[in-house]
């Protein structure tokens, strides 16, 4: 790690801004921020033939580098955070999985300290308020209805750092819990749900704004019973999460979401578990055993997909090179949109002057070459 860049001009790259891509552009870093003008004597890094994009923002992530955000020690959680930073994710929300309420409240206390220190951007509770019909890699014995009092218990345990709850909103207490979350500025996400189209519309009207990993852990799209997918895709109030790892979604499903919702309503996520950036083997996801083989995580019992081993640099590369999504649209989905949802777009999510110097350098083939967070090289591009 090369240390802090007190005054650096990143020059000659294709720079992706909210207004479009600037050829032969430059980004100027002063201390921890992006600034509008270079100080005298600033170091210049020639990035000809490269791209400079905003640091990635992952709003749904369970771990990485062999570490679990659900059960790991503070040092292990920091290892997971560092692993994802090395792959371009400069802003990250820690996601939990279904567990006992007291355990989840205790974890919220641990993770909230890391939010307060600036290592995490918030906490996402995925479970236990989800449908046993669509439980995926969650322990059915620990699932419960979304009682607003219990939702409030976890919100309180997180001390203001809870950013999102995934709920099966058709269950008893679901709509009331959505309203509670919306009133407190916490994202209510519809997911792991067996809801009908009509029930999903009701939850959106109550204040839900996100679809947890669209398509996965919900009924498929039907022509007579369109289910939640149609309701979530058609409503401008909903941002849809997509896991672009080649396992969770067929490319046609990804293209359908981009075409129907538009890039401004897509958030690319990892839904990563411990094996991300680490390798194949046996792992635990909450109380459940997981086998990772050839980069695909599945439960040992039942073989359901158990999160992913994805990192966002791979999701970016795949979106541009395989799915042929325009670079500007991918940047919107992987940085700006999640930053807005998390309420941090004033600090991150674009390369505008005044924001944190969080950025990713990619080569002409969209392979990650450098990562800067708050003006410090996490991955030094060793260029210029």
PDB file of C-alpha atoms in Angstrom, residues 55-362:
ATOM      1  CA  UNK A  55     -15.738   3.113  -5.808  1.00  0.00           C
ATOM      2  CA  UNK A  56     -18.329   0.357  -5.684  1.00  0.00           C
ATOM      3  CA  UNK A  57     -21.130   0.365  -3.087  1.00  0.00           C
ATOM      4  CA  UNK A  58     -22.390  -3.053  -1.942  1.00  0.00           C
ATOM      5  CA  UNK A  59     -25.623  -2.925   0.041  1.00  0.00           C
ATOM      6  CA  UNK A  60     -25.996  -6.711   0.489  1.00  0.00           C
ATOM      7  CA  UNK A  61     -22.944  -8.685   1.640  1.00  0.00           C
ATOM      8  CA  UNK A  62     -22.523 -11.439   4.251  1.00  0.00           C
ATOM      9  CA  UNK A  63     -18.729 -11.768   4.294  1.00  0.00           C
ATOM     10  CA  UNK A  64     -15.548 -12.575   2.434  1.00  0.00           C
ATOM     11  CA  UNK A  65     -11.904 -13.478   2.818  1.00  0.00           C
ATOM     12  CA  UNK A  66     -12.930 -16.494   4.895  1.00  0.00           C
ATOM     13  CA  UNK A  67     -14.783 -14.264   7.387  1.00  0.00           C
ATOM     14  CA  UNK A  68     -18.475 -14.023   8.252  1.00  0.00           C
ATOM     15  CA  UNK A  69     -20.233 -10.774   9.097  1.00  0.00           C
ATOM     16  CA  UNK A  70     -22.919 -12.825  10.856  1.00  0.00           C
ATOM     17  CA  UNK A  71     -20.684 -14.662  13.323  1.00  0.00           C
ATOM     18  CA  UNK A  72     -17.091 -13.472  12.975  1.00  0.00           C
ATOM     19  CA  UNK A  73     -15.008 -11.584  15.529  1.00  0.00           C
ATOM     20  CA  UNK A  74     -14.330  -7.896  14.950  1.00  0.00           C
ATOM     21  CA  UNK A  75     -10.943  -8.753  13.435  1.00  0.00           C
ATOM     22  CA  UNK A  76     -12.553 -11.325  11.149  1.00  0.00           C
ATOM     23  CA  UNK A  77     -15.199  -8.836  10.030  1.00  0.00           C
ATOM     24  CA  UNK A  78     -12.421  -6.354   9.250  1.00  0.00           C
ATOM     25  CA  UNK A  79     -10.712  -9.063   7.180  1.00  0.00           C
ATOM     26  CA  UNK A  80     -13.909  -9.491   5.161  1.00  0.00           C
ATOM     27  CA  UNK A  81     -14.219  -5.749   4.665  1.00  0.00           C
ATOM     28  CA  UNK A  82     -10.596  -5.511   3.523  1.00  0.00           C
ATOM     29  CA  UNK A  83     -11.089  -8.381   1.063  1.00  0.00           C
ATOM     30  CA  UNK A  84     -13.965  -6.598  -0.644  1.00  0.00           C
ATOM     31  CA  UNK A  85     -12.108  -3.271  -0.654  1.00  0.00           C
ATOM     32  CA  UNK A  86      -9.322  -4.973  -2.581  1.00  0.00           C
ATOM     33  CA  UNK A  87     -11.956  -5.824  -5.201  1.00  0.00           C
ATOM     34  CA  UNK A  88     -13.223  -2.245  -5.490  1.00  0.00           C
ATOM     35  CA  UNK A  89     -15.990  -2.109  -2.867  1.00  0.00           C
ATOM     36  CA  UNK A  90     -15.151   1.061  -0.951  1.00  0.00           C
ATOM     37  CA  UNK A  91     -18.569   1.290   0.768  1.00  0.00           C
ATOM     38  CA  UNK A  92     -20.114  -1.844   2.254  1.00  0.00           C
ATOM     39  CA  UNK A  93     -23.173  -2.824   4.284  1.00  0.00           C
ATOM     40  CA  UNK A  94     -22.866  -5.931   6.462  1.00  0.00           C
ATOM     41  CA  UNK A  95     -25.750  -8.379   6.053  1.00  0.00           C
ATOM     42  CA  UNK A  96     -26.788 -10.911   8.680  1.00  0.00           C
ATOM     43  CA  UNK A  97     -28.641 -14.192   8.176  1.00  0.00           C
ATOM     44  CA  UNK A  98     -31.465 -15.726  10.186  1.00  0.00           C
ATOM     45  CA  UNK A  99     -30.608 -16.484  13.809  1.00  0.00           C
ATOM     46  CA  UNK A 100     -32.043 -16.302  17.306  1.00  0.00           C
ATOM     47  CA  UNK A 101     -33.342 -12.819  18.087  1.00  0.00           C
ATOM     48  CA  UNK A 102     -30.969 -12.310  21.032  1.00  0.00           C
ATOM     49  CA  UNK A 103     -28.011 -13.396  18.908  1.00  0.00           C
ATOM     50  CA  UNK A 104     -28.963 -11.015  16.096  1.00  0.00           C
ATOM     51  CA  UNK A 105     -29.333  -8.186  18.601  1.00  0.00           C
ATOM     52  CA  UNK A 106     -25.866  -8.968  19.955  1.00  0.00           C
ATOM     53  CA  UNK A 107     -24.402  -9.012  16.436  1.00  0.00           C
ATOM     54  CA  UNK A 108     -26.066  -5.690  15.724  1.00  0.00           C
ATOM     55  CA  UNK A 109     -24.192  -4.242  18.665  1.00  0.00           C
ATOM     56  CA  UNK A 110     -20.850  -5.535  17.342  1.00  0.00           C
ATOM     57  CA  UNK A 111     -21.444  -4.394  13.776  1.00  0.00           C
ATOM     58  CA  UNK A 112     -22.808  -1.000  14.824  1.00  0.00           C
ATOM     59  CA  UNK A 113     -19.430  -0.160  16.386  1.00  0.00           C
ATOM     60  CA  UNK A 114     -17.787  -0.771  13.019  1.00  0.00           C
ATOM     61  CA  UNK A 115     -20.368   1.501  11.383  1.00  0.00           C
ATOM     62  CA  UNK A 116     -19.613   4.201  13.933  1.00  0.00           C
ATOM     63  CA  UNK A 117     -15.875   3.800  13.196  1.00  0.00           C
ATOM     64  CA  UNK A 118     -16.514   4.272   9.472  1.00  0.00           C
ATOM     65  CA  UNK A 119     -15.574   0.725   8.433  1.00  0.00           C
ATOM     66  CA  UNK A 120     -19.142  -0.192   7.448  1.00  0.00           C
ATOM     67  CA  UNK A 121     -21.977   1.857   5.949  1.00  0.00           C
ATOM     68  CA  UNK A 122     -24.710   0.094   7.930  1.00  0.00           C
ATOM     69  CA  UNK A 123     -26.385  -3.183   8.787  1.00  0.00           C
ATOM     70  CA  UNK A 124     -28.846  -5.213   6.700  1.00  0.00           C
ATOM     71  CA  UNK A 125     -31.008  -7.795   8.453  1.00  0.00           C
ATOM     72  CA  UNK A 126     -31.862 -10.597   6.005  1.00  0.00           C
ATOM     73  CA  UNK A 127     -34.099 -12.810   8.091  1.00  0.00           C
ATOM     74  CA  UNK A 128     -35.579 -14.021  10.327  1.00  0.00           C
ATOM     75  CA  UNK A 129     -38.752 -12.325   9.040  1.00  0.00           C
ATOM     76  CA  UNK A 130     -38.994 -14.326   5.811  1.00  0.00           C
ATOM     77  CA  UNK A 131     -41.182 -17.039   4.293  1.00  0.00           C
ATOM     78  CA  UNK A 132     -40.450 -20.711   5.013  1.00  0.00           C
ATOM     79  CA  UNK A 133     -41.653 -21.374   1.455  1.00  0.00           C
ATOM     80  CA  UNK A 134     -38.772 -19.290   0.066  1.00  0.00           C
ATOM     81  CA  UNK A 135     -36.203 -19.621   2.834  1.00  0.00           C
ATOM     82  CA  UNK A 136     -33.185 -20.348   0.627  1.00  0.00           C
ATOM     83  CA  UNK A 137     -30.094 -20.692   2.843  1.00  0.00           C
ATOM     84  CA  UNK A 138     -31.868 -19.737   6.074  1.00  0.00           C
ATOM     85  CA  UNK A 139     -32.697 -22.083   8.966  1.00  0.00           C
ATOM     86  CA  UNK A 140     -36.430 -22.768   8.881  1.00  0.00           C
ATOM     87  CA  UNK A 141     -36.549 -23.495  12.616  1.00  0.00           C
ATOM     88  CA  UNK A 142     -35.525 -19.902  13.364  1.00  0.00           C
ATOM     89  CA  UNK A 143     -37.906 -18.092  11.016  1.00  0.00           C
ATOM     90  CA  UNK A 144     -40.622 -15.882  12.474  1.00  0.00           C
ATOM     91  CA  UNK A 145     -43.349 -13.509  11.393  1.00  0.00           C
ATOM     92  CA  UNK A 146     -42.321  -9.860  11.013  1.00  0.00           C
ATOM     93  CA  UNK A 147     -43.709  -8.641  14.313  1.00  0.00           C
ATOM     94  CA  UNK A 148     -43.146  -4.852  14.401  1.00  0.00           C
ATOM     95  CA  UNK A 149     -42.053  -5.106  18.054  1.00  0.00           C
ATOM     96  CA  UNK A 150     -39.295  -7.549  17.121  1.00  0.00           C
ATOM     97  CA  UNK A 151     -38.275  -5.478  14.115  1.00  0.00           C
ATOM     98  CA  UNK A 152     -38.032  -2.529  16.471  1.00  0.00           C
ATOM     99  CA  UNK A 153     -35.889  -4.585  18.869  1.00  0.00           C
ATOM    100  CA  UNK A 154     -33.272  -5.128  16.164  1.00  0.00           C
ATOM    101  CA  UNK A 155     -33.452  -1.499  15.061  1.00  0.00           C
ATOM    102  CA  UNK A 156     -32.783  -0.418  18.647  1.00  0.00           C
ATOM    103  CA  UNK A 157     -29.923  -2.911  19.016  1.00  0.00           C
ATOM    104  CA  UNK A 158     -28.306  -1.422  15.910  1.00  0.00           C
ATOM    105  CA  UNK A 159     -28.297   2.055  17.530  1.00  0.00           C
ATOM    106  CA  UNK A 160     -29.307   3.907  14.397  1.00  0.00           C
ATOM    107  CA  UNK A 161     -27.056   1.944  12.028  1.00  0.00           C
ATOM    108  CA  UNK A 162     -29.721  -0.391  10.567  1.00  0.00           C
ATOM    109  CA  UNK A 163     -30.055   0.442   6.878  1.00  0.00           C
ATOM    110  CA  UNK A 164     -32.306  -2.327   5.569  1.00  0.00           C
ATOM    111  CA  UNK A 165     -34.554  -5.235   6.565  1.00  0.00           C
ATOM    112  CA  UNK A 166     -35.581  -7.968   4.133  1.00  0.00           C
ATOM    113  CA  UNK A 167     -39.158  -9.063   4.831  1.00  0.00           C
ATOM    114  CA  UNK A 168     -41.729 -11.473   3.461  1.00  0.00           C
ATOM    115  CA  UNK A 169     -44.327  -8.741   3.625  1.00  0.00           C
ATOM    116  CA  UNK A 170     -47.287 -11.107   3.050  1.00  0.00           C
ATOM    117  CA  UNK A 171     -46.748 -12.668   6.488  1.00  0.00           C
ATOM    118  CA  UNK A 172     -48.676 -11.440   9.555  1.00  0.00           C
ATOM    119  CA  UNK A 173     -47.196  -8.125  10.672  1.00  0.00           C
ATOM    120  CA  UNK A 174     -45.468  -7.573   7.347  1.00  0.00           C
ATOM    121  CA  UNK A 175     -47.286  -4.433   6.234  1.00  0.00           C
ATOM    122  CA  UNK A 176     -47.114  -2.908   9.714  1.00  0.00           C
ATOM    123  CA  UNK A 177     -43.364  -3.606   9.803  1.00  0.00           C
ATOM    124  CA  UNK A 178     -42.890  -1.933   6.430  1.00  0.00           C
ATOM    125  CA  UNK A 179     -44.660   1.158   7.730  1.00  0.00           C
ATOM    126  CA  UNK A 180     -42.520   1.161  10.901  1.00  0.00           C
ATOM    127  CA  UNK A 181     -39.301   0.954   8.896  1.00  0.00           C
ATOM    128  CA  UNK A 182     -40.377   3.648   6.464  1.00  0.00           C
ATOM    129  CA  UNK A 183     -41.263   5.964   9.351  1.00  0.00           C
ATOM    130  CA  UNK A 184     -37.727   5.566  10.734  1.00  0.00           C
ATOM    131  CA  UNK A 185     -35.934   5.987   7.416  1.00  0.00           C
ATOM    132  CA  UNK A 186     -34.872   2.331   7.190  1.00  0.00           C
ATOM    133  CA  UNK A 187     -35.209   0.492   3.869  1.00  0.00           C
ATOM    134  CA  UNK A 188     -37.956  -2.133   3.777  1.00  0.00           C
ATOM    135  CA  UNK A 189     -36.917  -4.707   1.178  1.00  0.00           C
ATOM    136  CA  UNK A 190     -39.250  -7.354  -0.197  1.00  0.00           C
ATOM    137  CA  UNK A 191     -37.531 -10.721  -0.445  1.00  0.00           C
ATOM    138  CA  UNK A 192     -37.571 -14.417   0.458  1.00  0.00           C
ATOM    139  CA  UNK A 193     -41.261 -13.987  -0.212  1.00  0.00           C
ATOM    140  CA  UNK A 194     -44.165 -16.071  -1.471  1.00  0.00           C
ATOM    141  CA  UNK A 195     -46.322 -12.981  -2.035  1.00  0.00           C
ATOM    142  CA  UNK A 196     -48.838 -12.570  -4.835  1.00  0.00           C
ATOM    143  CA  UNK A 197     -48.752  -9.627  -7.222  1.00  0.00           C
ATOM    144  CA  UNK A 198     -51.473  -7.889  -5.233  1.00  0.00           C
ATOM    145  CA  UNK A 199     -49.754  -8.447  -1.888  1.00  0.00           C
ATOM    146  CA  UNK A 200     -46.525  -7.046  -3.299  1.00  0.00           C
ATOM    147  CA  UNK A 201     -48.297  -3.915  -4.558  1.00  0.00           C
ATOM    148  CA  UNK A 202     -49.752  -3.456  -1.068  1.00  0.00           C
ATOM    149  CA  UNK A 203     -46.259  -3.618   0.473  1.00  0.00           C
ATOM    150  CA  UNK A 204     -44.891  -1.094  -2.015  1.00  0.00           C
ATOM    151  CA  UNK A 205     -47.753   1.269  -1.256  1.00  0.00           C
ATOM    152  CA  UNK A 206     -46.934   0.856   2.457  1.00  0.00           C
ATOM    153  CA  UNK A 207     -43.364   2.046   1.859  1.00  0.00           C
ATOM    154  CA  UNK A 208     -41.158  -0.826   0.614  1.00  0.00           C
ATOM    155  CA  UNK A 209     -38.469   0.459  -1.778  1.00  0.00           C
ATOM    156  CA  UNK A 210     -36.125  -2.466  -2.578  1.00  0.00           C
ATOM    157  CA  UNK A 211     -36.412  -5.952  -4.058  1.00  0.00           C
ATOM    158  CA  UNK A 212     -33.926  -8.277  -2.347  1.00  0.00           C
ATOM    159  CA  UNK A 213     -32.019 -10.189  -5.076  1.00  0.00           C
ATOM    160  CA  UNK A 214     -34.829  -9.989  -7.646  1.00  0.00           C
ATOM    161  CA  UNK A 215     -35.929 -13.350  -9.095  1.00  0.00           C
ATOM    162  CA  UNK A 216     -34.167 -15.368  -6.377  1.00  0.00           C
ATOM    163  CA  UNK A 217     -36.200 -16.713  -3.429  1.00  0.00           C
ATOM    164  CA  UNK A 218     -39.566 -15.625  -4.830  1.00  0.00           C
ATOM    165  CA  UNK A 219     -42.217 -17.084  -7.169  1.00  0.00           C
ATOM    166  CA  UNK A 220     -41.404 -16.988 -10.866  1.00  0.00           C
ATOM    167  CA  UNK A 221     -43.102 -14.687 -13.324  1.00  0.00           C
ATOM    168  CA  UNK A 222     -46.396 -16.177 -14.483  1.00  0.00           C
ATOM    169  CA  UNK A 223     -48.751 -14.966 -17.193  1.00  0.00           C
ATOM    170  CA  UNK A 224     -51.904 -15.419 -15.083  1.00  0.00           C
ATOM    171  CA  UNK A 225     -50.329 -15.033 -11.644  1.00  0.00           C
ATOM    172  CA  UNK A 226     -47.502 -12.543 -12.272  1.00  0.00           C
ATOM    173  CA  UNK A 227     -46.374 -12.667  -8.645  1.00  0.00           C
ATOM    174  CA  UNK A 228     -43.904 -10.292  -7.025  1.00  0.00           C
ATOM    175  CA  UNK A 229     -41.471 -10.019  -9.942  1.00  0.00           C
ATOM    176  CA  UNK A 230     -43.896  -8.108 -12.179  1.00  0.00           C
ATOM    177  CA  UNK A 231     -44.957  -5.790  -9.352  1.00  0.00           C
ATOM    178  CA  UNK A 232     -41.349  -5.057  -8.394  1.00  0.00           C
ATOM    179  CA  UNK A 233     -40.170  -4.451 -11.953  1.00  0.00           C
ATOM    180  CA  UNK A 234     -43.014  -2.160 -12.945  1.00  0.00           C
ATOM    181  CA  UNK A 235     -43.027   0.227  -9.965  1.00  0.00           C
ATOM    182  CA  UNK A 236     -40.743   3.267 -10.174  1.00  0.00           C
ATOM    183  CA  UNK A 237     -40.490   3.336  -6.389  1.00  0.00           C
ATOM    184  CA  UNK A 238     -38.578   0.043  -6.294  1.00  0.00           C
ATOM    185  CA  UNK A 239     -34.859  -0.546  -6.795  1.00  0.00           C
ATOM    186  CA  UNK A 240     -34.102  -4.150  -7.747  1.00  0.00           C
ATOM    187  CA  UNK A 241     -31.007  -5.935  -6.469  1.00  0.00           C
ATOM    188  CA  UNK A 242     -29.315  -8.257  -8.963  1.00  0.00           C
ATOM    189  CA  UNK A 243     -26.576 -10.848  -8.302  1.00  0.00           C
ATOM    190  CA  UNK A 244     -24.589 -10.921 -11.543  1.00  0.00           C
ATOM    191  CA  UNK A 245     -22.377 -13.951 -10.969  1.00  0.00           C
ATOM    192  CA  UNK A 246     -23.579 -16.169 -13.810  1.00  0.00           C
ATOM    193  CA  UNK A 247     -25.132 -18.610 -11.321  1.00  0.00           C
ATOM    194  CA  UNK A 248     -28.018 -16.733  -9.718  1.00  0.00           C
ATOM    195  CA  UNK A 249     -29.353 -15.227 -12.950  1.00  0.00           C
ATOM    196  CA  UNK A 250     -29.520 -16.100 -16.626  1.00  0.00           C
ATOM    197  CA  UNK A 251     -28.216 -13.180 -18.720  1.00  0.00           C
ATOM    198  CA  UNK A 252     -31.694 -12.787 -20.219  1.00  0.00           C
ATOM    199  CA  UNK A 253     -33.156 -12.202 -16.745  1.00  0.00           C
ATOM    200  CA  UNK A 254     -30.545  -9.524 -16.069  1.00  0.00           C
ATOM    201  CA  UNK A 255     -31.293  -7.876 -19.419  1.00  0.00           C
ATOM    202  CA  UNK A 256     -35.025  -7.970 -18.694  1.00  0.00           C
ATOM    203  CA  UNK A 257     -34.501  -6.138 -15.406  1.00  0.00           C
ATOM    204  CA  UNK A 258     -32.317  -3.465 -17.012  1.00  0.00           C
ATOM    205  CA  UNK A 259     -34.735  -3.057 -19.909  1.00  0.00           C
ATOM    206  CA  UNK A 260     -37.892  -2.885 -17.823  1.00  0.00           C
ATOM    207  CA  UNK A 261     -36.695  -1.098 -14.678  1.00  0.00           C
ATOM    208  CA  UNK A 262     -33.898   0.929 -16.266  1.00  0.00           C
ATOM    209  CA  UNK A 263     -30.352   1.335 -14.985  1.00  0.00           C
ATOM    210  CA  UNK A 264     -31.494   3.977 -12.501  1.00  0.00           C
ATOM    211  CA  UNK A 265     -33.479   1.310 -10.623  1.00  0.00           C
ATOM    212  CA  UNK A 266     -30.893  -1.498 -10.536  1.00  0.00           C
ATOM    213  CA  UNK A 267     -28.420  -2.138  -7.715  1.00  0.00           C
ATOM    214  CA  UNK A 268     -25.737  -4.713  -8.420  1.00  0.00           C
ATOM    215  CA  UNK A 269     -24.923  -6.608  -5.220  1.00  0.00           C
ATOM    216  CA  UNK A 270     -22.743  -9.565  -4.271  1.00  0.00           C
ATOM    217  CA  UNK A 271     -24.816 -11.368  -1.587  1.00  0.00           C
ATOM    218  CA  UNK A 272     -21.320 -12.683  -0.829  1.00  0.00           C
ATOM    219  CA  UNK A 273     -20.562 -15.204   1.890  1.00  0.00           C
ATOM    220  CA  UNK A 274     -17.260 -16.101   3.570  1.00  0.00           C
ATOM    221  CA  UNK A 275     -15.722 -17.777   0.511  1.00  0.00           C
ATOM    222  CA  UNK A 276     -15.706 -14.592  -1.601  1.00  0.00           C
ATOM    223  CA  UNK A 277     -12.100 -13.824  -2.424  1.00  0.00           C
ATOM    224  CA  UNK A 278     -11.017 -16.923  -0.487  1.00  0.00           C
ATOM    225  CA  UNK A 279     -11.758 -20.200  -2.281  1.00  0.00           C
ATOM    226  CA  UNK A 280     -13.627 -23.497  -2.318  1.00  0.00           C
ATOM    227  CA  UNK A 281     -14.258 -25.575   0.790  1.00  0.00           C
ATOM    228  CA  UNK A 282     -16.642 -26.043   3.730  1.00  0.00           C
ATOM    229  CA  UNK A 283     -18.129 -22.988   5.455  1.00  0.00           C
ATOM    230  CA  UNK A 284     -20.907 -22.019   7.848  1.00  0.00           C
ATOM    231  CA  UNK A 285     -23.681 -19.594   6.899  1.00  0.00           C
ATOM    232  CA  UNK A 286     -25.297 -18.889  10.229  1.00  0.00           C
ATOM    233  CA  UNK A 287     -26.153 -22.333  11.631  1.00  0.00           C
ATOM    234  CA  UNK A 288     -26.091 -24.048   8.206  1.00  0.00           C
ATOM    235  CA  UNK A 289     -23.191 -25.910   6.579  1.00  0.00           C
ATOM    236  CA  UNK A 290     -22.205 -24.759   3.094  1.00  0.00           C
ATOM    237  CA  UNK A 291     -20.046 -26.448   0.471  1.00  0.00           C
ATOM    238  CA  UNK A 292     -18.326 -24.178  -2.054  1.00  0.00           C
ATOM    239  CA  UNK A 293     -17.276 -25.959  -5.232  1.00  0.00           C
ATOM    240  CA  UNK A 294     -16.001 -24.262  -8.379  1.00  0.00           C
ATOM    241  CA  UNK A 295     -16.948 -20.933  -6.820  1.00  0.00           C
ATOM    242  CA  UNK A 296     -20.615 -21.851  -6.279  1.00  0.00           C
ATOM    243  CA  UNK A 297     -21.914 -21.983  -2.693  1.00  0.00           C
ATOM    244  CA  UNK A 298     -24.649 -24.487  -1.862  1.00  0.00           C
ATOM    245  CA  UNK A 299     -26.091 -25.864   1.365  1.00  0.00           C
ATOM    246  CA  UNK A 300     -24.740 -29.287   2.279  1.00  0.00           C
ATOM    247  CA  UNK A 301     -28.303 -30.389   3.075  1.00  0.00           C
ATOM    248  CA  UNK A 302     -30.764 -29.606   0.301  1.00  0.00           C
ATOM    249  CA  UNK A 303     -28.225 -28.012  -2.048  1.00  0.00           C
ATOM    250  CA  UNK A 304     -29.942 -24.600  -2.180  1.00  0.00           C
ATOM    251  CA  UNK A 305     -27.709 -21.793  -3.424  1.00  0.00           C
ATOM    252  CA  UNK A 306     -26.200 -20.228  -0.292  1.00  0.00           C
ATOM    253  CA  UNK A 307     -25.215 -16.706  -1.187  1.00  0.00           C
ATOM    254  CA  UNK A 308     -22.387 -16.137  -3.642  1.00  0.00           C
ATOM    255  CA  UNK A 309     -18.606 -15.914  -3.856  1.00  0.00           C
ATOM    256  CA  UNK A 310     -18.937 -12.810  -6.008  1.00  0.00           C
ATOM    257  CA  UNK A 311     -16.921  -9.618  -5.719  1.00  0.00           C
ATOM    258  CA  UNK A 312     -18.145  -6.436  -7.383  1.00  0.00           C
ATOM    259  CA  UNK A 313     -15.191  -6.104  -9.760  1.00  0.00           C
ATOM    260  CA  UNK A 314     -16.288  -9.418 -11.278  1.00  0.00           C
ATOM    261  CA  UNK A 315     -19.912  -8.240 -11.407  1.00  0.00           C
ATOM    262  CA  UNK A 316     -18.769  -5.060 -13.198  1.00  0.00           C
ATOM    263  CA  UNK A 317     -16.579  -6.970 -15.658  1.00  0.00           C
ATOM    264  CA  UNK A 318     -19.348  -9.440 -16.439  1.00  0.00           C
ATOM    265  CA  UNK A 319     -21.990  -6.718 -16.891  1.00  0.00           C
ATOM    266  CA  UNK A 320     -19.891  -4.859 -19.456  1.00  0.00           C
ATOM    267  CA  UNK A 321     -18.186  -7.707 -21.330  1.00  0.00           C
ATOM    268  CA  UNK A 322     -20.791 -10.502 -21.262  1.00  0.00           C
ATOM    269  CA  UNK A 323     -24.101  -8.734 -20.702  1.00  0.00           C
ATOM    270  CA  UNK A 324     -23.119  -5.731 -22.870  1.00  0.00           C
ATOM    271  CA  UNK A 325     -24.569  -3.196 -20.439  1.00  0.00           C
ATOM    272  CA  UNK A 326     -23.197   0.315 -21.204  1.00  0.00           C
ATOM    273  CA  UNK A 327     -20.409   1.328 -18.827  1.00  0.00           C
ATOM    274  CA  UNK A 328     -22.295   4.384 -17.575  1.00  0.00           C
ATOM    275  CA  UNK A 329     -25.315   2.237 -16.720  1.00  0.00           C
ATOM    276  CA  UNK A 330     -23.163  -0.251 -14.819  1.00  0.00           C
ATOM    277  CA  UNK A 331     -21.542   2.566 -12.836  1.00  0.00           C
ATOM    278  CA  UNK A 332     -24.990   3.870 -11.955  1.00  0.00           C
ATOM    279  CA  UNK A 333     -26.054   0.424 -10.738  1.00  0.00           C
ATOM    280  CA  UNK A 334     -22.895  -0.447  -8.828  1.00  0.00           C
ATOM    281  CA  UNK A 335     -22.155   2.935  -7.223  1.00  0.00           C
ATOM    282  CA  UNK A 336     -24.670   5.780  -7.519  1.00  0.00           C
ATOM    283  CA  UNK A 337     -27.948   3.917  -6.964  1.00  0.00           C
ATOM    284  CA  UNK A 338     -26.937   2.024  -3.810  1.00  0.00           C
ATOM    285  CA  UNK A 339     -25.265   5.165  -2.449  1.00  0.00           C
ATOM    286  CA  UNK A 340     -28.528   7.088  -2.868  1.00  0.00           C
ATOM    287  CA  UNK A 341     -30.552   4.329  -1.224  1.00  0.00           C
ATOM    288  CA  UNK A 342     -28.182   4.241   1.739  1.00  0.00           C
ATOM    289  CA  UNK A 343     -28.330   8.014   2.113  1.00  0.00           C
ATOM    290  CA  UNK A 344     -24.603   8.529   1.467  1.00  0.00           C
ATOM    291  CA  UNK A 345     -24.634   9.925  -2.072  1.00  0.00           C
ATOM    292  CA  UNK A 346     -23.430  13.271  -0.721  1.00  0.00           C
ATOM    293  CA  UNK A 347     -20.139  11.507   0.137  1.00  0.00           C
ATOM    294  CA  UNK A 348     -19.715   8.591  -2.280  1.00  0.00           C
ATOM    295  CA  UNK A 349     -21.182   7.086  -5.437  1.00  0.00           C
ATOM    296  CA  UNK A 350     -19.737   9.486  -8.029  1.00  0.00           C
ATOM    297  CA  UNK A 351     -16.507  11.301  -8.850  1.00  0.00           C
ATOM    298  CA  UNK A 352     -17.865  14.782  -8.198  1.00  0.00           C
ATOM    299  CA  UNK A 353     -15.599  17.316  -6.432  1.00  0.00           C
ATOM    300  CA  UNK A 354     -16.189  17.458  -2.694  1.00  0.00           C
ATOM    301  CA  UNK A 355     -16.862  13.744  -2.327  1.00  0.00           C
ATOM    302  CA  UNK A 356     -14.592  11.153  -0.743  1.00  0.00           C
ATOM    303  CA  UNK A 357     -11.743  10.073  -3.018  1.00  0.00           C
ATOM    304  CA  UNK A 358     -13.200   6.587  -3.483  1.00  0.00           C
ATOM    305  CA  UNK A 359     -12.434   5.271  -6.949  1.00  0.00           C
ATOM    306  CA  UNK A 360     -11.546   2.224  -9.005  1.00  0.00           C
ATOM    307  CA  UNK A 361      -9.103   2.034 -11.912  1.00  0.00           C
ATOM    308  CA  UNK A 362      -9.835  -0.516 -14.642  1.00  0.00           C
TER     309      UNK A 362
END
